[in-house]
Coordinates of C-alpha atoms and ligand atoms in Angstrom, one line a residue:
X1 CA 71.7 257.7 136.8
X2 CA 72.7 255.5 139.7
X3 CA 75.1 253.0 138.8
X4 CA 76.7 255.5 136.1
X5 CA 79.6 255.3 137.3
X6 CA 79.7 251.8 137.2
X7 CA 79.3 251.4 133.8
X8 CA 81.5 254.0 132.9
X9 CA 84.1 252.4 134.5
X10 CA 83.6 249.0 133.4
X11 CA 84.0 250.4 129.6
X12 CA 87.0 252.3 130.5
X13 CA 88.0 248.9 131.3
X14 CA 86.9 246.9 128.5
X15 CA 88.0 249.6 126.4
X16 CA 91.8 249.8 128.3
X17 CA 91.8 245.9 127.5
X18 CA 90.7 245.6 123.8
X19 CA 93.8 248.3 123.8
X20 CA 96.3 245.7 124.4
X21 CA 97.8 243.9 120.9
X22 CA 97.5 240.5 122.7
X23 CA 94.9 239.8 125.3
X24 CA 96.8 236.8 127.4
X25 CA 95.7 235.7 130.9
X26 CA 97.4 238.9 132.9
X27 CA 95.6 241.2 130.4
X28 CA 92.4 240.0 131.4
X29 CA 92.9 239.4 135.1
X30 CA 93.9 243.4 134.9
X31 CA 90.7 244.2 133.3
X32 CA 88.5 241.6 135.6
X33 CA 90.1 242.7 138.4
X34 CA 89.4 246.7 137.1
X35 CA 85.6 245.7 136.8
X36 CA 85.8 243.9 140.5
X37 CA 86.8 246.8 142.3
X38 CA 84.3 249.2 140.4
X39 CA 81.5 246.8 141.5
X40 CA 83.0 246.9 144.9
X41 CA 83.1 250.5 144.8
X42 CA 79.6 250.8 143.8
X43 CA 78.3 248.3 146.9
X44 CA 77.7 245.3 145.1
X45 CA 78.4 242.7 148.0
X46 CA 81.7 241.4 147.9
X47 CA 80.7 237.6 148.1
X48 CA 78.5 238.4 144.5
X49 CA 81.5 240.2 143.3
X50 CA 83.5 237.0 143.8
X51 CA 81.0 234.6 142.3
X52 CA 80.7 236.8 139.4
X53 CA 84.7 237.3 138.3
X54 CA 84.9 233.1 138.7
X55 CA 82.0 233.1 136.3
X56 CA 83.5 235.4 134.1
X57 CA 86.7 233.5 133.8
X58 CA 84.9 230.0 133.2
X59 CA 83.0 231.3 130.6
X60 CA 85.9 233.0 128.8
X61 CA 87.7 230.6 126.7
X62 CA 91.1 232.4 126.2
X63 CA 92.0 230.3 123.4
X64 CA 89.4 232.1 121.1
X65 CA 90.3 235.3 122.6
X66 CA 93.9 234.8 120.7
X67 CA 92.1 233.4 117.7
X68 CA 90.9 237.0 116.9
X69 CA 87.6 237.1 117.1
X70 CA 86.2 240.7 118.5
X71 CA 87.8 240.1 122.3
X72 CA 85.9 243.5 123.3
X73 CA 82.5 242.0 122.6
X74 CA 83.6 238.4 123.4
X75 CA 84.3 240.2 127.3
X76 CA 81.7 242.7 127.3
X77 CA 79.1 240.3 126.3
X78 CA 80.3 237.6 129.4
X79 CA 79.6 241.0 131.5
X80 CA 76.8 241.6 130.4
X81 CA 75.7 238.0 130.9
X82 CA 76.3 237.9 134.5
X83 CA 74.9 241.1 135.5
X84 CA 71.9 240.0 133.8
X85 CA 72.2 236.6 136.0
X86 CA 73.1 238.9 138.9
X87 CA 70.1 241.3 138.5
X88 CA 67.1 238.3 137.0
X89 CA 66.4 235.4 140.0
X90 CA 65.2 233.5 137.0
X91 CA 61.6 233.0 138.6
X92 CA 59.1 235.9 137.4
X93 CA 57.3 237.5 140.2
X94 CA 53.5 237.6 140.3
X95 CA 51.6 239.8 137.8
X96 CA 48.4 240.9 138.8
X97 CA 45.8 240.7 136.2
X98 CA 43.1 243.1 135.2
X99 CA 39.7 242.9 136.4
X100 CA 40.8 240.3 139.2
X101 CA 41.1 241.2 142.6
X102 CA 44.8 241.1 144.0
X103 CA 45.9 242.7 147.4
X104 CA 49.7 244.0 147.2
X105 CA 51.4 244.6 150.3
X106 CA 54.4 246.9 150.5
X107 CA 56.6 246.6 153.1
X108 CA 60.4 248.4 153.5
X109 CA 62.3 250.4 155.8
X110 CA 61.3 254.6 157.0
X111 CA 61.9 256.5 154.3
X112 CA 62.9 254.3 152.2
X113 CA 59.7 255.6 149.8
X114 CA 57.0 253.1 150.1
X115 CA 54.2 255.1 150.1
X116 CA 55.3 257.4 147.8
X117 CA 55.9 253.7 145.6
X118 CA 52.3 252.9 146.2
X119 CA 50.7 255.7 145.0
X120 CA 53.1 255.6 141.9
X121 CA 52.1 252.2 141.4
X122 CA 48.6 252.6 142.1
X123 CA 48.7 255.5 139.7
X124 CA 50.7 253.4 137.0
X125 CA 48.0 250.8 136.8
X126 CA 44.9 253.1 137.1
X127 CA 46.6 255.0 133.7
X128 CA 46.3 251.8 131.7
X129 CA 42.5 251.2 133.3
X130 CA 42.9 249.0 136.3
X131 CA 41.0 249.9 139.8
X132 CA 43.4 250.2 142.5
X133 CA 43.2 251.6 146.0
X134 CA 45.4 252.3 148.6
X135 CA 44.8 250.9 152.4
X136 CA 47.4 253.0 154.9
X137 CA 48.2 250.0 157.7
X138 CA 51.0 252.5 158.7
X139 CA 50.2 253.3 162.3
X140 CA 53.3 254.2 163.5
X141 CA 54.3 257.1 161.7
X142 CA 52.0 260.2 162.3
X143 CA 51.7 261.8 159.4
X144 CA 51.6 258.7 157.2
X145 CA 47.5 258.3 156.9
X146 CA 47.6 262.2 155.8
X147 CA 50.7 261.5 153.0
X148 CA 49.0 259.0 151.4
X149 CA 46.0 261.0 151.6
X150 CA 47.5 263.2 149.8
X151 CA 48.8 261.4 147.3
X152 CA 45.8 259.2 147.0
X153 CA 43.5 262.7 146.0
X154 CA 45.6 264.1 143.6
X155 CA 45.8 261.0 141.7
X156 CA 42.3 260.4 142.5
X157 CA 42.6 256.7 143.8
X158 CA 40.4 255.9 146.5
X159 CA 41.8 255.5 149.9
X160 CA 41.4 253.5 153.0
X161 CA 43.0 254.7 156.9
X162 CA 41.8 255.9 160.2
X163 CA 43.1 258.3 162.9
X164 CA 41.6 256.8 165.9
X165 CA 42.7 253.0 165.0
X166 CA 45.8 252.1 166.2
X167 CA 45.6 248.4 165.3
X168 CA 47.0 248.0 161.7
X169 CA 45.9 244.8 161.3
X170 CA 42.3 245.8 161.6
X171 CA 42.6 248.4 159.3
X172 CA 44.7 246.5 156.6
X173 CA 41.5 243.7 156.8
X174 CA 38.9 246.6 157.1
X175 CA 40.1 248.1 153.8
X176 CA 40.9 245.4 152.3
X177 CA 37.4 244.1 152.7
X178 CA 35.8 247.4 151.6
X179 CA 37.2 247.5 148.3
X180 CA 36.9 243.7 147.4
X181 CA 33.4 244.7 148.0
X182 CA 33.9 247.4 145.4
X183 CA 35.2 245.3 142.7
X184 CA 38.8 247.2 143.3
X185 CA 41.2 244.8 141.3
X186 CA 44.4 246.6 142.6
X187 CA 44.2 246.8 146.2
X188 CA 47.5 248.4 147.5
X189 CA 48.6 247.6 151.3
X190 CA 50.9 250.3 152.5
X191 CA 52.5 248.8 155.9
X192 CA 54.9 250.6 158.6
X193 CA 57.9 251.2 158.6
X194 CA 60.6 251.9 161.4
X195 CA 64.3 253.6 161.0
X196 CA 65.8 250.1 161.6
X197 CA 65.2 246.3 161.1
X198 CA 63.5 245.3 164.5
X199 CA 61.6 243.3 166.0
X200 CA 58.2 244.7 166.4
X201 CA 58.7 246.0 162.9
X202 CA 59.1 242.4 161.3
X203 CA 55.9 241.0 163.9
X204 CA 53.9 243.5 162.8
X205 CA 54.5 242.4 158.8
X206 CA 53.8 239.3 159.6
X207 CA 50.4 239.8 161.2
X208 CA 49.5 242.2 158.3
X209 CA 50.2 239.4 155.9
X210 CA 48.8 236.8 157.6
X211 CA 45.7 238.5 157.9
X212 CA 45.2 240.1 154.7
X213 CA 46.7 237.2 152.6
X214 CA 48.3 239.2 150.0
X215 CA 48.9 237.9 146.4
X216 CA 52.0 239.5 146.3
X217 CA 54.5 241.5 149.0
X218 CA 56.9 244.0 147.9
X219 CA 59.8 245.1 149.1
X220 CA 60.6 248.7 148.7
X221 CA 64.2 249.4 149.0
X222 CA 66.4 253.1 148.7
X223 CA 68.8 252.6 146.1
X224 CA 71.4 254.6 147.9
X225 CA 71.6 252.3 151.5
X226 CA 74.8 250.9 150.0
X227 CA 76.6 247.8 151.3
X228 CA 73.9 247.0 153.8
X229 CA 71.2 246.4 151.0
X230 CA 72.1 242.4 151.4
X231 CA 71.4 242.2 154.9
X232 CA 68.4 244.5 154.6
X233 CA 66.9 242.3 151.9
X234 CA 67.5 239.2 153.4
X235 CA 65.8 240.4 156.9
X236 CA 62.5 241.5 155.5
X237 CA 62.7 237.9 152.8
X238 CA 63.0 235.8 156.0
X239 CA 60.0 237.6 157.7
X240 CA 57.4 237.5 155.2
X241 CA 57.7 236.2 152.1
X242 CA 59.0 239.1 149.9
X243 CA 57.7 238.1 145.7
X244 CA 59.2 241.2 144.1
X245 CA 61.5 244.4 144.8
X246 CA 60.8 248.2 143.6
X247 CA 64.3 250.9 144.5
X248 CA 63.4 254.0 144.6
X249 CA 65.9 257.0 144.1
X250 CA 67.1 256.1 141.1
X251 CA 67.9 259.8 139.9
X252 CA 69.5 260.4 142.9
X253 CA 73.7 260.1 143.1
X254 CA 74.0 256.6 145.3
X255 CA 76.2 254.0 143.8
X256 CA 73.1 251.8 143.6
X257 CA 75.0 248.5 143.8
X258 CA 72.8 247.7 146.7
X259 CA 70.2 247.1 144.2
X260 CA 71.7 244.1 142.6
X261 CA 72.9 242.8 145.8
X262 CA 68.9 243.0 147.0
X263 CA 68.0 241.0 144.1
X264 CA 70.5 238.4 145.0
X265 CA 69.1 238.3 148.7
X266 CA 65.3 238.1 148.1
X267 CA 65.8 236.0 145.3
X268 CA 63.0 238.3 143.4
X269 CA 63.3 240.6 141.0
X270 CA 63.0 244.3 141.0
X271 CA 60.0 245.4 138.6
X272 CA 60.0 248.8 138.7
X273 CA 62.1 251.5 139.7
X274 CA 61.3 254.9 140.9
X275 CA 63.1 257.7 139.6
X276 CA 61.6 260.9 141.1
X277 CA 59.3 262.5 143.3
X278 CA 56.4 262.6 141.2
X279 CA 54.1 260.5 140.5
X280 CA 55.1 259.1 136.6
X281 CA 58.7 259.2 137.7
X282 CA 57.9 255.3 137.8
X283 CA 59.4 252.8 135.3
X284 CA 59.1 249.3 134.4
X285 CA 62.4 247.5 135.2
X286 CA 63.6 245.2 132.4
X287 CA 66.9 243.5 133.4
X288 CA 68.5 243.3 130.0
X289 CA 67.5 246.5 129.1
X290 CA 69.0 248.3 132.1
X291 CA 72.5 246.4 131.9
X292 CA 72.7 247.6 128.4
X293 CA 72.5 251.2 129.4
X294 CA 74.6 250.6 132.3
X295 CA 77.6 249.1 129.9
X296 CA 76.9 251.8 127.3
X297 CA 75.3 249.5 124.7
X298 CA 72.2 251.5 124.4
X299 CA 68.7 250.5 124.6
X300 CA 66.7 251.1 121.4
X301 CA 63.5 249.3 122.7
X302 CA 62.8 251.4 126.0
X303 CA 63.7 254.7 123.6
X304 CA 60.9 253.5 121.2
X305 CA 58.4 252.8 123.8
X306 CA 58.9 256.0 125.8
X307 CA 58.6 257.4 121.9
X308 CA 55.2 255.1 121.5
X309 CA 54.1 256.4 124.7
X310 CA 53.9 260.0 124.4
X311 CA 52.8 260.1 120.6
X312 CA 49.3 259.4 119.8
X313 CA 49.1 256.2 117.6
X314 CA 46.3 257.7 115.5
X315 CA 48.7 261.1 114.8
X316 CA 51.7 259.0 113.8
X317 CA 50.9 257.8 110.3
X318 CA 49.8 261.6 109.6
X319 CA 52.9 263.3 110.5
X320 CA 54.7 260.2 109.1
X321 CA 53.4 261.5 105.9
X322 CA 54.0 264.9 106.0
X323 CA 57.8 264.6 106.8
X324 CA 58.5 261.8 104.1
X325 CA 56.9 265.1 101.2
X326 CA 59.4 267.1 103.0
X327 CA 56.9 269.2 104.6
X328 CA 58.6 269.9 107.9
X329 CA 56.4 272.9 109.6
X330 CA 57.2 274.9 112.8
X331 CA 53.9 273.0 114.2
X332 CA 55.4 270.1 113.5
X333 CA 58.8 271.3 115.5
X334 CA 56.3 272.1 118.1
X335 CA 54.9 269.1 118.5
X336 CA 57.7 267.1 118.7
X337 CA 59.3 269.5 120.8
X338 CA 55.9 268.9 123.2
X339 CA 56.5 265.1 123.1
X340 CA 60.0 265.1 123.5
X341 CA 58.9 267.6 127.2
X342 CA 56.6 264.3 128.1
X343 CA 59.5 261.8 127.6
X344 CA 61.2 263.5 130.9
X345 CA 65.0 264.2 131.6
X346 CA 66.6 264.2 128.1
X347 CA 69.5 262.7 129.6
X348 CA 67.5 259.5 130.6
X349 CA 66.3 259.2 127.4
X350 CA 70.0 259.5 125.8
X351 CA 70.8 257.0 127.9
X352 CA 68.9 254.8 125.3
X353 CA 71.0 255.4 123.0
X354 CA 73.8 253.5 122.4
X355 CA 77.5 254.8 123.2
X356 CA 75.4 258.1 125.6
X357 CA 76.1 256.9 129.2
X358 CA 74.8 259.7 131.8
X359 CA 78.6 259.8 131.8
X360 CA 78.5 261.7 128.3
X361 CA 75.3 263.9 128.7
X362 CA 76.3 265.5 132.2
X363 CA 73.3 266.5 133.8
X364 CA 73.9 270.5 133.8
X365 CA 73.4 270.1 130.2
X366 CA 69.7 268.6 130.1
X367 CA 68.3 271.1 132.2
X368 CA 69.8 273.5 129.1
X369 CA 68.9 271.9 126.6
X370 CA 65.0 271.0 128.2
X371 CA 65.3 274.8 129.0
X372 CA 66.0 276.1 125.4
X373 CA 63.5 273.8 124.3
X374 CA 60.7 275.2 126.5
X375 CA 61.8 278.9 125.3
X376 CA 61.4 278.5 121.8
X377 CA 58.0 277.1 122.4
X378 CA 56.8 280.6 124.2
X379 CA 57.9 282.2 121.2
X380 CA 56.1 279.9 118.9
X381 CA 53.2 279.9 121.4
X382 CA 52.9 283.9 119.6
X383 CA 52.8 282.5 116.2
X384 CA 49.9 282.4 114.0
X385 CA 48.6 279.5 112.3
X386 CA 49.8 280.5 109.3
X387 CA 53.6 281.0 110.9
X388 CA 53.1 277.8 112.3
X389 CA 52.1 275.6 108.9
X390 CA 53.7 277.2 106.1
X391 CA 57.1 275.5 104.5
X392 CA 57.7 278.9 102.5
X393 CA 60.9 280.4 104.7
X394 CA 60.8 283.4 103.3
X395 CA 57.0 284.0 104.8
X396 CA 58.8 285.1 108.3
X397 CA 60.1 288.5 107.5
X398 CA 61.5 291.3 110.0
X399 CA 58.0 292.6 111.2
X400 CA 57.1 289.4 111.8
X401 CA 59.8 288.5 113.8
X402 CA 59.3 291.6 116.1
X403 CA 56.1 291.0 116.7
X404 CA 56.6 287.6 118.1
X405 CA 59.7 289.0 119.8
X406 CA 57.3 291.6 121.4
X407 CA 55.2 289.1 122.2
X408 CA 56.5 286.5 124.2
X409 CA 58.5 288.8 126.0
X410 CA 62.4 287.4 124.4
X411 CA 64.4 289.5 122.0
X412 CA 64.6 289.2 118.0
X413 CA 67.8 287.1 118.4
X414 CA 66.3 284.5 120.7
X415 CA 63.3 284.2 117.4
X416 CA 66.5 284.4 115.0
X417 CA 68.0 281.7 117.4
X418 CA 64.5 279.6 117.5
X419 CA 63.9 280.0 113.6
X420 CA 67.6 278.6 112.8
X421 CA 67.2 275.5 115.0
X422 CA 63.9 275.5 112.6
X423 CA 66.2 275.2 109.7
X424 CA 68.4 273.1 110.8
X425 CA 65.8 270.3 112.0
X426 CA 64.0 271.0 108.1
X427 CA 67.4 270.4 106.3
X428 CA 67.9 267.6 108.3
X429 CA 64.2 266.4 107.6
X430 CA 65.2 267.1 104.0
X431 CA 67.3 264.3 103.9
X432 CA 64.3 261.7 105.1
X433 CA 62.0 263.0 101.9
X434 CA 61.0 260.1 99.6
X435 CA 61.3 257.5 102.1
X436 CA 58.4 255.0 102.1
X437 CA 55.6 255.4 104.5
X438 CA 53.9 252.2 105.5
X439 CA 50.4 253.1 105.3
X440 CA 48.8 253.1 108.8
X441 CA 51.8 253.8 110.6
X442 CA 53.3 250.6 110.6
X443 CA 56.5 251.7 112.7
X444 CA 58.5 247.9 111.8
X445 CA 57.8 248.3 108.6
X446 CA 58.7 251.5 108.2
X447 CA 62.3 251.0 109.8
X448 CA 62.7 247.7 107.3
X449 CA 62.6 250.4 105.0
X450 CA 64.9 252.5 106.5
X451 CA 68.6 252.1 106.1
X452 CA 72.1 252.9 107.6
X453 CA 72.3 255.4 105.1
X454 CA 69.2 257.4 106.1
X455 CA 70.6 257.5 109.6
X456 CA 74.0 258.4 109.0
X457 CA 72.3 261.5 107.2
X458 CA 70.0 262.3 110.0
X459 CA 72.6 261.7 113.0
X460 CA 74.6 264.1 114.6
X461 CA 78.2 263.9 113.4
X462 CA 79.9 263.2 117.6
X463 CA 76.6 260.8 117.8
X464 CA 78.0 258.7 114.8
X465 CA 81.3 258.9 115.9
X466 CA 80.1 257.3 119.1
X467 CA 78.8 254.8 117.4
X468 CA 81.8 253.3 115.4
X469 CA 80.8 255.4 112.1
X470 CA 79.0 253.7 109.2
X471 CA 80.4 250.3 110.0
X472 CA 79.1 250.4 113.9
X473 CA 75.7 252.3 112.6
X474 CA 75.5 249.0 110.3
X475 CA 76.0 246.7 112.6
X476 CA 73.7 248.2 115.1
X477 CA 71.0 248.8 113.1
X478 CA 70.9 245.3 112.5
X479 CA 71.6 244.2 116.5
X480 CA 68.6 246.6 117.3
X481 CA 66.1 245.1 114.6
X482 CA 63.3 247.3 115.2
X483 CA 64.7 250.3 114.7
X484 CA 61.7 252.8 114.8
X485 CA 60.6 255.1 112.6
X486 CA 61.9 258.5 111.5
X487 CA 60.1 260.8 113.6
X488 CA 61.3 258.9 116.6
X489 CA 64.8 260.0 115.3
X490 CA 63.5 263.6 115.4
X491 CA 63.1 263.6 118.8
X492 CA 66.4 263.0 119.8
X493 CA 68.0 266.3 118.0
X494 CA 65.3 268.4 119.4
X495 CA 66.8 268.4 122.8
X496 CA 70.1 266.9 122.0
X497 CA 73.7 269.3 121.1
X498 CA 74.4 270.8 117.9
Ligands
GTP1 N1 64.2 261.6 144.3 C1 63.3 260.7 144.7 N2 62.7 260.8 145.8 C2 61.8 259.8 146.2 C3 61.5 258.7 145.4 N3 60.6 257.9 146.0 C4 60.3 258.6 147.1 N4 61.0 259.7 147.3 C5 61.0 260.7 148.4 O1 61.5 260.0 149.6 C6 61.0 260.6 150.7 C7 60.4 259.5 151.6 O2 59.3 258.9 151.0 P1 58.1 258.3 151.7 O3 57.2 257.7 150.7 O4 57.5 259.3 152.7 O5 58.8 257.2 152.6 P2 58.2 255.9 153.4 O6 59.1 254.8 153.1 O7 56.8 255.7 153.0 O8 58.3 256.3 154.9 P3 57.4 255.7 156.0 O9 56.0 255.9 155.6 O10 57.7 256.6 157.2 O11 57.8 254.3 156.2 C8 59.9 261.6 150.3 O12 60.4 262.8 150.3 C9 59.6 261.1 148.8 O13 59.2 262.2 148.0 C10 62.3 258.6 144.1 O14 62.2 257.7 143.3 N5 63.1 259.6 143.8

């Protein structure tokens, strides 16, 4: 993940500091100054970098450092704090609503991603039932009208562009007006770009805007451009007004400092960020949850939504049920291993978790683990129902084994391999039998009724370790509140290390 490296190296940091038996002014300068140079390193702009270490030091009283109280959270939650400040404006950006007509203009450099954003965007919406469209006002680049096109069919979101006009501010108004007409609620702007800020470039943003009045105009921003991301930022906010900021490339290996240092220039916030080529590599940005992965601190909430997401609601209080008998099936593997597929990288979603920075879960390792995953289901896909729902393990003897072997095309050890992970995931499960099911699914209540004991069962030894053993698990579990349910657990050993 972008910025990885910059929360690794602010907890090497913290953690070099909360080493030292007394934490006096020098021990702290060492560790501010530590953080400073990785935000440095990692592009932040060196005037935000200032502002944030004299912040830092106002807000930590030194006094009640000595007093020993926890010095490491004392510092790390000042940190946090001012990356928070550093990344939120403090003035939300516009929110389009449903079933009201809003025109969105994107605007950002060549390449940067833009219309790849919009279609995302577009896409993101039409998903949760909106009507968006997409209107190419990009004129300059050939090829543009035909990418967004594209995009625009596969996703099947109606489109707006011409070949023969060459006036983009007659066809931004032209599609515009078409789909007001249409009831569209979503109406998506895509606007030119050039390789570098100029003049022309910033005129014709200006006439676009002024002539299709947009509700809101985003600025679309690669999150590897690196120390010039200010000045970038600034340019396009002083030539229309910019509301909001989407980077793109967040999967990529930039430092991604540039990002924070946008927000600071535009004075909006970033609300999404786009992690891939595809079209659902989109996320919602949330500020506090994203400086919590960054620092290692985990992010519980975003790991139970992406969980929420991909499960059906109405299957949850059923499968709920059958893993609190103890009935833990190969179907049921299956179909967690299905929803875990749908959550995306498994790093990304480890990088929920508290104490698994990208830093921990290299990224060799997820395409493993995502590719074991996908093997075993070939080999279950040559199961038979029966296979699939029993809970009797002695039902798969030898020629059973062979034949599913034979079938899928893998040898009897990759089944033996794939029935052991089966066991393991069962005994596990085991554990979780007799723990009270909230009757339709009620996830909240179900993790009130789940303790730090049932996790430290359920959680891999290293993960626990990580953690701060029982007494961090503890703690946690009440810092995180909601703590999700059971089968959300399940998902991370799926894909995660034995
Ligand atoms: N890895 C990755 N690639 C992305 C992301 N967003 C866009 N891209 C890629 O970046 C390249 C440029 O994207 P475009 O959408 O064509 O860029 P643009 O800013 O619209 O360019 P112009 O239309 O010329 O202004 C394409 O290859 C996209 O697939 C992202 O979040 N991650």
């Amino acid at each position: 993940m972008v910025l990885a490296q910059l929360g690794g190296s602010i907890s090497r940091a913290l953690q070099q500091m909360s080493n030292a038996t007394i934490i006096d002014e020098k021990v702290l300068n060492e560790c501010l100054n530590e953080i400073t140079r990785a935000l440095l390193q990692s592009d932040v702009q060196f005037k935000l970098v200032r502002d944030m270490q004299t912040n830092i030091k106002n807000i930590i009283n030194l006094d009640d450092l000595a007093a020993g109280h926890n010095k490491r959270r004392i510092i790390q939650q000042a940190i946090f704090n001012e990356l928070c400040k550093m990344l939120d404006p403090g003035k939300p950006s516009f929110t389009p609503k449903k079933g009201k007509t809003s025109v969105i203009m994107f605007v950002g450099l060549q390449g940067s991603g833009k219309t790849t954003t919009c279609t995302k965007y577009a896409y993101y919406h039409q998903k949760k039932g909106w009507k968006p469209a997409l209107v190419c006002a990009d004129t300059f680049r050939a090829g543009a009208f035909d990418q967004l096109k594209q995009n625009a069919t596969k996703a099947k979101i109606p489109f707006y562009g011409s070949y023969t006009e060459s006036d983009p501010v007659k066809i931004a108004v032209d599609g515009v007006d078409t789909f007001k007409k249409d009831n569209h609620d979503l109406i998506i702007v895509d606007t030119s770009g050039r390789h570098k800020q100029e003049a022309s470039l910033f005129e014709e943003m200006r006439q676009v805007a002024e002539a299709t009045n947009p509700d809101l105009v985003v600025f679309v921003m690669d999150s590897s451009i690196g120390q010039a991301a200010f000045d970038q930022a600034q340019a396009f906010k002083q030539s229309v007004s910019v509301g909001s900021v989407i980077v793109t490339k967040m999967d990529g290996h930039a430092k991604g400092g540039g990002a924070l240092s946008a927000v600071a220039a535009t004075k909006s916030p970033v609300i999404f960020i786009g992690t891939g080529e595809h079209m659902d590599e989109f996320e919602v940005f949330d500020v506090k949850p994203f400086v919590s992965r960054l620092l290692g601190m985990g992010d519980w909430s975003g790991f139970m939504d992406k969980i929420q997401e991909v499960v059906p609601m109405d299957q949850q209080p059923e499968l709920l049920q059958k893993l609190s008998e103890g009935n833990f099936t190969l179907r049921i593997m299956y179909e967690q291993f299905q929803n875990l597929l749908k959550m995306g990288p498994i790093g990304q979603v480890f990088s929920m978790l508290p104490g698994f920075s990208q830093e921990l879960m290299p990224q060799g390792r997820e395409k493993e683990s995502q590719a074991k995953i996908k093997r075993y289901m070939t080999m279950m896909d040559s199961m038979t129902n029966e296979e699939l729902d029993s809970t009797n393990p002695k039902l798969m003897n030898e020629s059973r084994i062979m034949r599913i072997a034979r079938g899928s095309g893998r040898q009897v050890r990759d089944v033996m391999e794939m029935l052991e992970e089966y066991k393991r995931l069962a005994k596990i499960w085991s554990k979780m039998k007799g723990l009270k099911i909230p009757k339709k699914g009620d996830m909240s209540a179900l993790s009130r009724n789940m303790n730090a004991q049932h996790m430290s069962k359920v959680l891999p030894p290293q993960m626990l370790k990580q953690i701060g053993g029982m007494g961090g698990l503890q703690s946690l579990m009440k810092q995180m509140g909601n703590m999700g349910s059971a089968k959300d657990m399940m998902g991370m050993f799926g894909g995660g290390d034995k």
